N, CA, C and O atoms as CSV, one atom per row, in Angstrom:
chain,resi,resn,atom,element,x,y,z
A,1,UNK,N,N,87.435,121.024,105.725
A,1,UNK,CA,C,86.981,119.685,105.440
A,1,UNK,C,C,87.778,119.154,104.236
A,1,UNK,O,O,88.156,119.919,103.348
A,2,UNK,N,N,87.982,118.084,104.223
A,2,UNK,CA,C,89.273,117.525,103.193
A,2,UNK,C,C,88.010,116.607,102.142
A,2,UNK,O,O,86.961,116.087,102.519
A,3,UNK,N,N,88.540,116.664,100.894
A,3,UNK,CA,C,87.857,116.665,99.840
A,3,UNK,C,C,87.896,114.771,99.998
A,3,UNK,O,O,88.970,114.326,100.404
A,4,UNK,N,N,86.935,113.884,99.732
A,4,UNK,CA,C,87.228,112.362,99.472
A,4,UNK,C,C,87.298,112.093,98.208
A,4,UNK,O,O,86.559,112.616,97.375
A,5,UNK,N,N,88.294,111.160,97.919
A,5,UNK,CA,C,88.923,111.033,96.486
A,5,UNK,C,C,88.530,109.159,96.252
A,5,UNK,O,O,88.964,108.483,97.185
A,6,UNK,N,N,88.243,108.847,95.822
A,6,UNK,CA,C,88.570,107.405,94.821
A,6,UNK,C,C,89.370,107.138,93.898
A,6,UNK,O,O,88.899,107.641,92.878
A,7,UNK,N,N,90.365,106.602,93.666
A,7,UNK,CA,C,91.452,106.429,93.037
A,7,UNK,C,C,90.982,104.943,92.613
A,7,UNK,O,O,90.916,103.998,93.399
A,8,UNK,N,N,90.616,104.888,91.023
A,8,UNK,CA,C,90.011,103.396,90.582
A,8,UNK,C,C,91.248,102.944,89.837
A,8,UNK,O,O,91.089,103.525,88.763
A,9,UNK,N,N,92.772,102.037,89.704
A,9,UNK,CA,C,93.471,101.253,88.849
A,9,UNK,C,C,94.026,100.214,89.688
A,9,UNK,O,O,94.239,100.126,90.897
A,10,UNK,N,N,94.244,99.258,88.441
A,10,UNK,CA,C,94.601,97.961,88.847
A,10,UNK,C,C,95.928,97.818,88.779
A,10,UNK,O,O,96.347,96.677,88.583
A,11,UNK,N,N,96.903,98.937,88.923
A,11,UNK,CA,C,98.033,98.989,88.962
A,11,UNK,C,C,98.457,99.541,90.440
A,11,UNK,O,O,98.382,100.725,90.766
A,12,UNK,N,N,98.892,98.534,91.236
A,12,UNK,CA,C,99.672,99.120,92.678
A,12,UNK,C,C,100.167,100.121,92.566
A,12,UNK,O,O,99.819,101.068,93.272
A,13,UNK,N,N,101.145,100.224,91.632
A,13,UNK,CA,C,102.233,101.321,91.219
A,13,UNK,C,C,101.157,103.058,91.150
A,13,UNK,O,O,101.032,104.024,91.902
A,14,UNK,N,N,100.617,102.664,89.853
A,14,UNK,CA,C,99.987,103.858,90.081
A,14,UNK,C,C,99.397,104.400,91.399
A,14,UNK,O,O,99.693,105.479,91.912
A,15,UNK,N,N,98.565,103.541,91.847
A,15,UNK,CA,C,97.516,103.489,92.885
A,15,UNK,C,C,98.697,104.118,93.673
A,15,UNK,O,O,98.427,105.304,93.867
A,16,UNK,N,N,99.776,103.820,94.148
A,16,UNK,CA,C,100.302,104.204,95.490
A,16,UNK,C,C,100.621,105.954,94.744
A,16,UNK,O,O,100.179,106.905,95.389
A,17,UNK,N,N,101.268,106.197,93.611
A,17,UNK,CA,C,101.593,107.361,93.084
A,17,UNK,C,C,100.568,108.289,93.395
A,17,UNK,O,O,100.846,109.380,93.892
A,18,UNK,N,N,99.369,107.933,93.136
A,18,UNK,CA,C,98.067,109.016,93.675
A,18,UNK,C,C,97.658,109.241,94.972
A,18,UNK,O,O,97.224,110.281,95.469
A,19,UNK,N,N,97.844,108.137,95.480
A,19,UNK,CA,C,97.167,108.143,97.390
A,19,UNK,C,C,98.532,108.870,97.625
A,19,UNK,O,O,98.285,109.658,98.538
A,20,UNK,N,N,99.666,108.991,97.321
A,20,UNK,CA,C,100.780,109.713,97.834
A,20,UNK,C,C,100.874,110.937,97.364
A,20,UNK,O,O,101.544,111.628,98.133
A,21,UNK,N,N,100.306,111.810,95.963
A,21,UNK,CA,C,100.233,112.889,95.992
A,21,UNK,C,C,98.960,113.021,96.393
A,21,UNK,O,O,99.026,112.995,97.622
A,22,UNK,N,N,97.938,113.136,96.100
A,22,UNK,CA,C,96.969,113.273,96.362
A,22,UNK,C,C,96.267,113.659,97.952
A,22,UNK,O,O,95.409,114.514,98.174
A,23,UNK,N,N,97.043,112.585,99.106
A,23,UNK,CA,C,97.122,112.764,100.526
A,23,UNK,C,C,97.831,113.471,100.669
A,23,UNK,O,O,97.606,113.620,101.870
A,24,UNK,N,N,98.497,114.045,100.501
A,24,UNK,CA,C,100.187,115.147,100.888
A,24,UNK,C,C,99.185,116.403,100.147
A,24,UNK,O,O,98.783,117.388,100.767
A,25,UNK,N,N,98.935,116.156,98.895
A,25,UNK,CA,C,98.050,117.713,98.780
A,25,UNK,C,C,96.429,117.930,99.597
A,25,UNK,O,O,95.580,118.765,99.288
A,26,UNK,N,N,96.351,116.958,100.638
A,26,UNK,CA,C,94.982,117.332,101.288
A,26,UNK,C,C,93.626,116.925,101.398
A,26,UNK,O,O,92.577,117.429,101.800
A,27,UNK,N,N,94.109,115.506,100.752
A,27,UNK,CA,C,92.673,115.028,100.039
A,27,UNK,C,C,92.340,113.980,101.155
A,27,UNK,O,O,93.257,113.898,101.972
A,28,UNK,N,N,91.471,113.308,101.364
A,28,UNK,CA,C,91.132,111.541,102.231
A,28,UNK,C,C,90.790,111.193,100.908
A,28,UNK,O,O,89.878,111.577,100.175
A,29,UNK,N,N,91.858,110.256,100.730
A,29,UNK,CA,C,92.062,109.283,99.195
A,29,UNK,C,C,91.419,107.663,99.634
A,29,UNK,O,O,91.937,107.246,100.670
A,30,UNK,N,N,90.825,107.117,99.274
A,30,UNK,CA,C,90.383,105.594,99.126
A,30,UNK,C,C,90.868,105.629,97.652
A,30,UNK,O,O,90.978,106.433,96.727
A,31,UNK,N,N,91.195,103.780,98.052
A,31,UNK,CA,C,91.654,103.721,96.674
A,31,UNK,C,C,91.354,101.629,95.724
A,31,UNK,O,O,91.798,100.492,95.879
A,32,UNK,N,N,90.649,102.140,95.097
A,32,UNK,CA,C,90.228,100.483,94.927
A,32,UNK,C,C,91.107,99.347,93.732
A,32,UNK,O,O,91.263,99.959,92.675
A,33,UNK,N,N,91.580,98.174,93.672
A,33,UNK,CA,C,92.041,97.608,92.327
A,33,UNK,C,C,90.678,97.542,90.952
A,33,UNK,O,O,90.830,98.020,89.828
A,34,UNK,N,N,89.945,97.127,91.242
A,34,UNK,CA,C,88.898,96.375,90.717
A,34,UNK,C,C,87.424,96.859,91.076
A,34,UNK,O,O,87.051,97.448,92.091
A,35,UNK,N,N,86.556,96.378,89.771
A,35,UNK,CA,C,85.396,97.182,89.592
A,35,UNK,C,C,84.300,96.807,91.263
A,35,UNK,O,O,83.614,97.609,91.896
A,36,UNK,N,N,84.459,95.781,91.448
A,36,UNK,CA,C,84.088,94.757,92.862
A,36,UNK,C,C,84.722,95.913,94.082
A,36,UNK,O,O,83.907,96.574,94.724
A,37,UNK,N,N,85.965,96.054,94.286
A,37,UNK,CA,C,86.306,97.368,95.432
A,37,UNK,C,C,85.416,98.639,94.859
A,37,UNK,O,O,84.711,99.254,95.659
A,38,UNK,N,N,85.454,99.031,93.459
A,38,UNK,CA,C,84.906,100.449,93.682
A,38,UNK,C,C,83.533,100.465,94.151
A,38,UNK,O,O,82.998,101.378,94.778
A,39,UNK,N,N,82.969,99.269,93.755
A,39,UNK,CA,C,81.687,99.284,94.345
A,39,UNK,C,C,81.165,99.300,95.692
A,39,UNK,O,O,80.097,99.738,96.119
A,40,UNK,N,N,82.514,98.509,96.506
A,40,UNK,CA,C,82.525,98.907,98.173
A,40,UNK,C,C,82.757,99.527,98.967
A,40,UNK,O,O,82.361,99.563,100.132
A,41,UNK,N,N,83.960,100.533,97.999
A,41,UNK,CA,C,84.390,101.845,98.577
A,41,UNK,C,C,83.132,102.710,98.122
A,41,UNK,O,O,83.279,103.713,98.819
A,42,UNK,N,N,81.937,102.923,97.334
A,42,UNK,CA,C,81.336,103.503,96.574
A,42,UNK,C,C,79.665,103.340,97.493
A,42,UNK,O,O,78.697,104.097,97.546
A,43,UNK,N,N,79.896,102.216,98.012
A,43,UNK,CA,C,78.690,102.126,98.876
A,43,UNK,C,C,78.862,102.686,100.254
A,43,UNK,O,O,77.860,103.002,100.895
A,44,UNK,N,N,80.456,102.879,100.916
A,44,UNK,CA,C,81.000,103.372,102.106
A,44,UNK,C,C,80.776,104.098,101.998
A,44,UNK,O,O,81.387,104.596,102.943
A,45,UNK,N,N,80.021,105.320,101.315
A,45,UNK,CA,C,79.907,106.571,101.613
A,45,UNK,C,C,79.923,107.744,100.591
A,45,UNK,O,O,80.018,107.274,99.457
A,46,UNK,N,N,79.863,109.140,100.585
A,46,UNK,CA,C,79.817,109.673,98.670
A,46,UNK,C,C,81.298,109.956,99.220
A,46,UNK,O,O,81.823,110.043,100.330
A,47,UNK,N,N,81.744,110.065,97.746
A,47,UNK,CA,C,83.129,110.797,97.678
A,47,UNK,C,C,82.984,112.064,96.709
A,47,UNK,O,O,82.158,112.042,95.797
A,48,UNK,N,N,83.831,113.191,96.941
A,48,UNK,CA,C,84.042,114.194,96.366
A,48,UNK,C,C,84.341,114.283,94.914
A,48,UNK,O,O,83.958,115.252,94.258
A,49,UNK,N,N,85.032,113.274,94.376
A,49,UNK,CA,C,85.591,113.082,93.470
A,49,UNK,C,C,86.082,111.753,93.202
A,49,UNK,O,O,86.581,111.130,94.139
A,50,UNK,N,N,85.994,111.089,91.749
A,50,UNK,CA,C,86.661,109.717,91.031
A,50,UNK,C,C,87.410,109.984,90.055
A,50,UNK,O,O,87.220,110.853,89.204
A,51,UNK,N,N,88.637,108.956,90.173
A,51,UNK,CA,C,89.378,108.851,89.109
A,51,UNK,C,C,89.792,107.439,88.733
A,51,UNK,O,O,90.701,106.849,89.317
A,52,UNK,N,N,89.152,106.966,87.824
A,52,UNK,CA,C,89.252,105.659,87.267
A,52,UNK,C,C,89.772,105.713,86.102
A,52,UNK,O,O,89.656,106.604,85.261
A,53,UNK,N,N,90.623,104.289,86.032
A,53,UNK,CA,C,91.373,103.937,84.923
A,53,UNK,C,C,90.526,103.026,84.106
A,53,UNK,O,O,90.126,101.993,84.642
A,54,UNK,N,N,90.097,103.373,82.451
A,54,UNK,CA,C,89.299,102.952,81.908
A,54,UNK,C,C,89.328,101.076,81.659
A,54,UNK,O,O,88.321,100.372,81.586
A,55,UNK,N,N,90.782,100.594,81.566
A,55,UNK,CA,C,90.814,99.135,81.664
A,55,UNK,C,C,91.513,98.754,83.078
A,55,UNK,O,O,92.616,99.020,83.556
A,56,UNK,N,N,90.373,98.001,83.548
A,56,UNK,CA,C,90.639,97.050,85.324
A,56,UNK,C,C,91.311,96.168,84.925
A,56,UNK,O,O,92.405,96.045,85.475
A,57,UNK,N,N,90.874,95.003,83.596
A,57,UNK,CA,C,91.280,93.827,83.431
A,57,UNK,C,C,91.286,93.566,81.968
A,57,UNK,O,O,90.543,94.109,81.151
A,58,UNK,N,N,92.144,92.734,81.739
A,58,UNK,CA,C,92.693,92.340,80.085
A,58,UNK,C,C,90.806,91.872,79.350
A,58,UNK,O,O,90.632,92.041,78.143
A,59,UNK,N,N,89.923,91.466,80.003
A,59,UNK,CA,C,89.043,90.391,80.071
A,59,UNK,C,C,88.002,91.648,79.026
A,59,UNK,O,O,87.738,91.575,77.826
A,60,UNK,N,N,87.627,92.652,79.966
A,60,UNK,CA,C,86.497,93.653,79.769
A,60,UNK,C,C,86.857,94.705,79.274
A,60,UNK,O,O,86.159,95.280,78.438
A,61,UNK,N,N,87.969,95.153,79.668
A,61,UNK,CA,C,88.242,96.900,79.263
A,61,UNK,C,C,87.919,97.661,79.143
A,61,UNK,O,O,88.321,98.397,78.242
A,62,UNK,N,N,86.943,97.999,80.008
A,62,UNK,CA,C,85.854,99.045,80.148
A,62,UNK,C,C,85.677,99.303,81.443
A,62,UNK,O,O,85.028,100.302,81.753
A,63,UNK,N,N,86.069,98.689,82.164
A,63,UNK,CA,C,85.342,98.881,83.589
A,63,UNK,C,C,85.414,100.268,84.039
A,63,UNK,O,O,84.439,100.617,84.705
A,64,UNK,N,N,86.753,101.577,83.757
A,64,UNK,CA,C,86.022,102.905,84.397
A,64,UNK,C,C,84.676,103.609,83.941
A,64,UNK,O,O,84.171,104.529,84.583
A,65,UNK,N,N,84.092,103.040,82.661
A,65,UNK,CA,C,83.326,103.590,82.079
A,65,UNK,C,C,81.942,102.966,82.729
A,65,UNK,O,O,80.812,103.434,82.588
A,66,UNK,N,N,82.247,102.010,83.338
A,66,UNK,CA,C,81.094,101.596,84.320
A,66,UNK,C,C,80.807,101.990,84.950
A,66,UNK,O,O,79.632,102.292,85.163
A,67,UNK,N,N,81.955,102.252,85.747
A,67,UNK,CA,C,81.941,103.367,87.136
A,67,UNK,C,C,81.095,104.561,86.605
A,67,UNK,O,O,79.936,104.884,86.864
A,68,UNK,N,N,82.000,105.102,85.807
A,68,UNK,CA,C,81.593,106.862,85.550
A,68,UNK,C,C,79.983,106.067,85.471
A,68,UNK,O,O,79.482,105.907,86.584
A,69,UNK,N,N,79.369,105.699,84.603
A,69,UNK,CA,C,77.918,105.360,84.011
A,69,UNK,C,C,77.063,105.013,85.330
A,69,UNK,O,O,75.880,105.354,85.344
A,70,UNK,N,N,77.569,104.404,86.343
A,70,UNK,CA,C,76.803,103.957,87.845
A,70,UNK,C,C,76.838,105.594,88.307
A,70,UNK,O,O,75.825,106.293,88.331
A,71,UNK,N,N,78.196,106.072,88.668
A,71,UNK,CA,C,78.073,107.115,89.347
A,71,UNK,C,C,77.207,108.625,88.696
A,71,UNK,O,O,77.068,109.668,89.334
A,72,UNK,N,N,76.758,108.391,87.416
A,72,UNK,CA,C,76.055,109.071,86.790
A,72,UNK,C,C,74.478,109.024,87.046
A,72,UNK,O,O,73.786,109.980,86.698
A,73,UNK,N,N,73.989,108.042,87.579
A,73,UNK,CA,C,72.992,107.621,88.220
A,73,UNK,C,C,72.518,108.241,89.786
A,73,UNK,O,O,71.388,108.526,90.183
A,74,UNK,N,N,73.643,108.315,90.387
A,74,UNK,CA,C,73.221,108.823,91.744
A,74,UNK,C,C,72.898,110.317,91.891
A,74,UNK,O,O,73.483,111.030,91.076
A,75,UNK,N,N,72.177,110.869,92.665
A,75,UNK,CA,C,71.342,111.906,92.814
A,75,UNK,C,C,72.438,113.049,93.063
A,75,UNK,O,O,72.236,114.102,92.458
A,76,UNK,N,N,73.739,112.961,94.000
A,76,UNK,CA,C,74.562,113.488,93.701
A,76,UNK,C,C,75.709,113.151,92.943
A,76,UNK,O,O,76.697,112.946,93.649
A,77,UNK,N,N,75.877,113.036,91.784
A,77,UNK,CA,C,77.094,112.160,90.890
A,77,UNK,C,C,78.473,113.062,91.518
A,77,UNK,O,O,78.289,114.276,91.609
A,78,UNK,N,N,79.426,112.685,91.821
A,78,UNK,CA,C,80.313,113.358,92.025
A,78,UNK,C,C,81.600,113.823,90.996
A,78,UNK,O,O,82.389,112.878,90.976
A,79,UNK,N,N,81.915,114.542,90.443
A,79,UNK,CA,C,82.909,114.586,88.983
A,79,UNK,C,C,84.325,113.464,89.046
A,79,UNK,O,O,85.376,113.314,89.669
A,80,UNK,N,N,83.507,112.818,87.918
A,80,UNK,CA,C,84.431,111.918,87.650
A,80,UNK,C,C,85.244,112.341,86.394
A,80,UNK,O,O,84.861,112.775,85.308
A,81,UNK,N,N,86.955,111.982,87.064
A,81,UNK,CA,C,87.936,111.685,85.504
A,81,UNK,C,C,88.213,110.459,85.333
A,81,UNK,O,O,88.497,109.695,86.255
A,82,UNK,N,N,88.150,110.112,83.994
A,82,UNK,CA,C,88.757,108.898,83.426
A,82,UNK,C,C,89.931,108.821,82.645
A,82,UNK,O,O,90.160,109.395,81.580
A,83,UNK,N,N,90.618,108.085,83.258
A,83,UNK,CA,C,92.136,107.968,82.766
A,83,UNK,C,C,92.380,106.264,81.357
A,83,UNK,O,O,91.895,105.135,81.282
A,84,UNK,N,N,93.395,107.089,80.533
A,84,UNK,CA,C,93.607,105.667,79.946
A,84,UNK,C,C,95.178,105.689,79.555
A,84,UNK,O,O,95.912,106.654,79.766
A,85,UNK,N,N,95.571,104.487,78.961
A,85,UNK,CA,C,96.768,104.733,78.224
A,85,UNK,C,C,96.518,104.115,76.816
A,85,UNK,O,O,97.454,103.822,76.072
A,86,UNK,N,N,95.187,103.927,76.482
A,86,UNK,CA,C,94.845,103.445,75.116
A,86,UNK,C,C,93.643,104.655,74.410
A,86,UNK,O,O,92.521,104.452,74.873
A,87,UNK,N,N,93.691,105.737,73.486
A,87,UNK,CA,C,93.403,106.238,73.468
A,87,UNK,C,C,91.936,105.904,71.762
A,87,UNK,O,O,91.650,106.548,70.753
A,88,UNK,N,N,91.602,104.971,72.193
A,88,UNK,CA,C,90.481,104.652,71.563
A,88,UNK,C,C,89.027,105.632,71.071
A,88,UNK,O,O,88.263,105.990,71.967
A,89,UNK,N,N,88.818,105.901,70.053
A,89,UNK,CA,C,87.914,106.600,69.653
A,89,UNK,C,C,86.991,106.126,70.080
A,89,UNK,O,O,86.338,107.083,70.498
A,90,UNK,N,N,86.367,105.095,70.305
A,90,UNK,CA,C,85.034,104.893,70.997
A,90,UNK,C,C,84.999,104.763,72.309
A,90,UNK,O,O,83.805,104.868,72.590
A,91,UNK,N,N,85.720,104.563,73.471
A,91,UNK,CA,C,86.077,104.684,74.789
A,91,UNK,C,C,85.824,106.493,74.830
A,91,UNK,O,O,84.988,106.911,75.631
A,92,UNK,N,N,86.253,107.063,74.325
A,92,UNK,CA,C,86.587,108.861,74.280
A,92,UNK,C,C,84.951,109.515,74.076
A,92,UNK,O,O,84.564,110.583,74.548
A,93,UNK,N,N,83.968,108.351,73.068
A,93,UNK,CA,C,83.013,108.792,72.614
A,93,UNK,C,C,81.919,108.414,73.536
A,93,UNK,O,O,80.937,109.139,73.694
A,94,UNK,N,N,82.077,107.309,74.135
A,94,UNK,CA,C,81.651,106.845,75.034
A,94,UNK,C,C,81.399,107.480,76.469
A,94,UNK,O,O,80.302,107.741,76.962
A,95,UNK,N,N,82.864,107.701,77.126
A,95,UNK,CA,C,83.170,109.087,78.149
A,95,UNK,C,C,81.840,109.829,77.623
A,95,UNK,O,O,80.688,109.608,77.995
A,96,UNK,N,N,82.198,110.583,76.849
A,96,UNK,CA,C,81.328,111.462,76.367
A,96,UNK,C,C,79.702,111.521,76.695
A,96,UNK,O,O,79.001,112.304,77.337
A,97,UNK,N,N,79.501,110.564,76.098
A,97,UNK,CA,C,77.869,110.226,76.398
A,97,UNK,C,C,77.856,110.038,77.528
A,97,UNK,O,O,76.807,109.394,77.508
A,98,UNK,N,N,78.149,110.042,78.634
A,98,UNK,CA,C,78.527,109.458,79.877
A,98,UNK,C,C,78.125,110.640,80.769
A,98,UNK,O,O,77.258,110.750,81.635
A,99,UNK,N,N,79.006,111.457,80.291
A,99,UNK,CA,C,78.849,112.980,80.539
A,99,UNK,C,C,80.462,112.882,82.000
A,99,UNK,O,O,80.408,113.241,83.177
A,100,UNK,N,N,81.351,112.429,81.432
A,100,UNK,CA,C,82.424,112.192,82.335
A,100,UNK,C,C,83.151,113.759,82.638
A,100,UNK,O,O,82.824,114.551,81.754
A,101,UNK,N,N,83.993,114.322,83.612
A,101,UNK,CA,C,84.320,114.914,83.503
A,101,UNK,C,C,85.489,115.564,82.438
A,101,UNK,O,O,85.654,116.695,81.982
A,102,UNK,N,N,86.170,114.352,82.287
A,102,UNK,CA,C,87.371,114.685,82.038
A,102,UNK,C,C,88.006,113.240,81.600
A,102,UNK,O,O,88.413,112.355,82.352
A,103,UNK,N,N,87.971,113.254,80.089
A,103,UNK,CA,C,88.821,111.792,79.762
A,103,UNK,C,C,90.235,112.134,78.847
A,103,UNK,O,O,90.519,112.658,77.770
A,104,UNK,N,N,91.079,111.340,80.261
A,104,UNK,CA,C,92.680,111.999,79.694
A,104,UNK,C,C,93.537,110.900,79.374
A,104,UNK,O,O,93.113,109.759,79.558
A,105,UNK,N,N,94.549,111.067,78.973
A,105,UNK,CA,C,95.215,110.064,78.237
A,105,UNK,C,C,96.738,110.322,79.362
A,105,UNK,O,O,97.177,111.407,79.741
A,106,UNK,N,N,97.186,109.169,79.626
A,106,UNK,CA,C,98.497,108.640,80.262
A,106,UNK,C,C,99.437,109.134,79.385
A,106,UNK,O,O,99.250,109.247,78.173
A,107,UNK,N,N,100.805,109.535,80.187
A,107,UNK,CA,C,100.593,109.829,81.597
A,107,UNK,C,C,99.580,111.539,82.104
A,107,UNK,O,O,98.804,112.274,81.494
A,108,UNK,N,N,100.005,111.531,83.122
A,108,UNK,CA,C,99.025,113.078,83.407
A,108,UNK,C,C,99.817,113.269,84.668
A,108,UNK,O,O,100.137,112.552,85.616
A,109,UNK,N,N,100.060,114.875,84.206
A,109,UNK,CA,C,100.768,115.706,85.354
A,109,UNK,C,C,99.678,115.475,86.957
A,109,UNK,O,O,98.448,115.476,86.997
A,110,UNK,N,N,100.596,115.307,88.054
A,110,UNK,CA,C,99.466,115.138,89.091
A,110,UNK,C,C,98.973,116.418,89.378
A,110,UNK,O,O,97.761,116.625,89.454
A,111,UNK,N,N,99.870,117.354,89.554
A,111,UNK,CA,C,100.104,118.935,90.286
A,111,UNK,C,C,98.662,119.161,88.986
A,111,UNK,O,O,97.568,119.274,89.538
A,112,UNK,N,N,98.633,119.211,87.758
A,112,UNK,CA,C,97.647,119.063,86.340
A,112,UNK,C,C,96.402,118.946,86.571
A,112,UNK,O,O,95.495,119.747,86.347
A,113,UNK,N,N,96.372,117.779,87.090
A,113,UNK,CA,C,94.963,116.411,87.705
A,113,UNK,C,C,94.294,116.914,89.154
A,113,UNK,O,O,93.121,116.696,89.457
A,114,UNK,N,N,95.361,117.704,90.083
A,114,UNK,CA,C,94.947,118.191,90.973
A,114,UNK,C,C,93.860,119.461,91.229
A,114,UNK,O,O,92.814,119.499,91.876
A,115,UNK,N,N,94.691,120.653,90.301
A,115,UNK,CA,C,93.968,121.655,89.744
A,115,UNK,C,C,92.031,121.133,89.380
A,115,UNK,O,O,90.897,121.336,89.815
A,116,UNK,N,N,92.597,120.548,88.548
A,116,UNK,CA,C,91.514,120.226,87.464
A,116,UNK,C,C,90.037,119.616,88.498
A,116,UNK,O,O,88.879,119.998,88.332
A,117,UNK,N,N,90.560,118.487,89.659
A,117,UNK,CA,C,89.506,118.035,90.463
A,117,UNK,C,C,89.103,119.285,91.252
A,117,UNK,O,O,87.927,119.647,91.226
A,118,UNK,N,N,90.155,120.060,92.052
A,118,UNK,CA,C,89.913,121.091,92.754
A,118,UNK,C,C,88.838,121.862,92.114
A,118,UNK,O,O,87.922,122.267,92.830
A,119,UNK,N,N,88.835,122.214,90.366
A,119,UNK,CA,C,88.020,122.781,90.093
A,119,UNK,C,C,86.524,122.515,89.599
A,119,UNK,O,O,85.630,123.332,89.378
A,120,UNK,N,N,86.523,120.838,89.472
A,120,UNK,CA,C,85.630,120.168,89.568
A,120,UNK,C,C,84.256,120.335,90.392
A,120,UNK,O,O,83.071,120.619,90.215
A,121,UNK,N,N,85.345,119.910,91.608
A,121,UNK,CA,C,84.791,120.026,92.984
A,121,UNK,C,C,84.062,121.419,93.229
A,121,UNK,O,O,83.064,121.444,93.949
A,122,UNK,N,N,84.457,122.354,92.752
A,122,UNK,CA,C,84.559,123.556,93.439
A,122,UNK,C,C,82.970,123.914,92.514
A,122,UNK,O,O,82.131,124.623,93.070
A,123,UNK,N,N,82.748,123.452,91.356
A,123,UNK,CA,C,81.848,123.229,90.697
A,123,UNK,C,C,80.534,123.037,91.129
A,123,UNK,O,O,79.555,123.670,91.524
A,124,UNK,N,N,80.957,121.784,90.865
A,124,UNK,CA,C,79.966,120.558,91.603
A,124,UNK,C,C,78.894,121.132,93.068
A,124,UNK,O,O,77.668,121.198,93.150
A,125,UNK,N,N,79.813,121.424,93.929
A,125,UNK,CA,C,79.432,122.385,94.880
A,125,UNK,C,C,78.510,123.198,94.711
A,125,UNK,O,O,77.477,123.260,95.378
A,126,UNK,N,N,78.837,123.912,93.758
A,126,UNK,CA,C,78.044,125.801,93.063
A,126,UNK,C,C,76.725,124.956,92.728
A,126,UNK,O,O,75.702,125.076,93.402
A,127,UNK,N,N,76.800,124.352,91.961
A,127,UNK,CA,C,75.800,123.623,91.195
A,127,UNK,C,C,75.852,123.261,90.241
A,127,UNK,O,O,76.922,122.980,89.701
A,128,UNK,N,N,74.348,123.100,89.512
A,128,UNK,CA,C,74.644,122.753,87.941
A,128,UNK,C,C,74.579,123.473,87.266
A,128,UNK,O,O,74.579,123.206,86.064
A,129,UNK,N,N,74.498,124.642,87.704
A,129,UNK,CA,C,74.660,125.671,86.464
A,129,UNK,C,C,76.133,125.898,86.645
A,129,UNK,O,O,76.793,126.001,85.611
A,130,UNK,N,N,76.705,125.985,87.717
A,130,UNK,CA,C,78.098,126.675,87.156
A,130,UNK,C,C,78.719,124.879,87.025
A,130,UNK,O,O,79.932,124.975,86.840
A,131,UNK,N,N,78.319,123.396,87.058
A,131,UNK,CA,C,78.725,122.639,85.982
A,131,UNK,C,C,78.723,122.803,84.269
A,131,UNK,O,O,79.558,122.448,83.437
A,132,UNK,N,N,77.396,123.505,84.126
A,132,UNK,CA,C,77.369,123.370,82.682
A,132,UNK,C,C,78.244,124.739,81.937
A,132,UNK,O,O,78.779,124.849,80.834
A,133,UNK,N,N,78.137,125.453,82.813
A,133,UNK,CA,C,79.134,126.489,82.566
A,133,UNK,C,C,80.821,126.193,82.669
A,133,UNK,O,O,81.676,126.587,81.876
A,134,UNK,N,N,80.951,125.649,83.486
A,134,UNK,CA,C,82.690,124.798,83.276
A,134,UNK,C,C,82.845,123.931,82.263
A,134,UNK,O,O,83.809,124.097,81.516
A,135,UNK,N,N,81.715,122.577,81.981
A,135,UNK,CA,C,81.781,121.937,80.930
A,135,UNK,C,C,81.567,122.871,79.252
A,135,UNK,O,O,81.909,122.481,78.136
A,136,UNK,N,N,81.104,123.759,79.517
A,136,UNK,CA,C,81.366,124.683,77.963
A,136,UNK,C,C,82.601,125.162,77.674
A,136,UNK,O,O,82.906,125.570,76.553
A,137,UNK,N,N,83.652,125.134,79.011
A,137,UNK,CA,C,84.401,126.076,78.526
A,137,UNK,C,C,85.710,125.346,78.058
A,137,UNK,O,O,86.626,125.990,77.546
């Protein structure tokens, strides 16, 4: 069974860089611009895994942290990473409280990012004990 991925940035460029590794390593990737798509790709069904880019738009700059914070709500949250290229102490602190998986700073190795969901996932799965046991370590 192939893992479902969400790929959250408002950059084409990126966006195609991930649905192209990401599908080639095995995944069914959806992939949204804007906080409005993640919410429709997000109602289509659970996904295995999210990776949102913490600013959608010049306007808000926050929007992955929305995501992560909605998807923290649902009964199965699925491990989310949050990506940035602005590495803000309160965005980082924020993640945090959030209880995000993983907040990384641009750029990020994919082969890196891949591992890391794989082991997410592989988590997530086990349960929450072997979550809180990965998040300690």
């Amino acid at each position: 069974m192939r893992e479902r991925l969400l790929v959250v940035d408002d950059d084409d460029s990126v966006r195609g860089i991930y649905q192209s590794h990401f599908t080639g390593a095995g995944f069914e990737v959806q992939s949204a611009a804007s906080l409005k798509e993640a919410a429709e790709r997000l109602a289509g069904g659970p996904f295995d895994a999210v990776i949102a880019d913490v600013c959608l738009t010049e306007d808000v700059g926050s929007e992955g942290l929305a995501i992560a914070a909605y998807l923290r709500h649902l009964r199965h949250a699925p491990p989310v990473v949050v990506l940035t290229a602005y590495g803000l102490p309160d965005r980082a602190e924020a993640a945090a409280r959030l209880g995000v998986d993983a907040f990384l700073h641009k750029p990020v190795s994919l082969v890196w990012l891949e591992g890391l969901l794989r082991a997410r996932i592989e988590d997530h799965r086990r349960g929450p004990a072997a979550e809180a046991i990965a998040a300690a370590v």
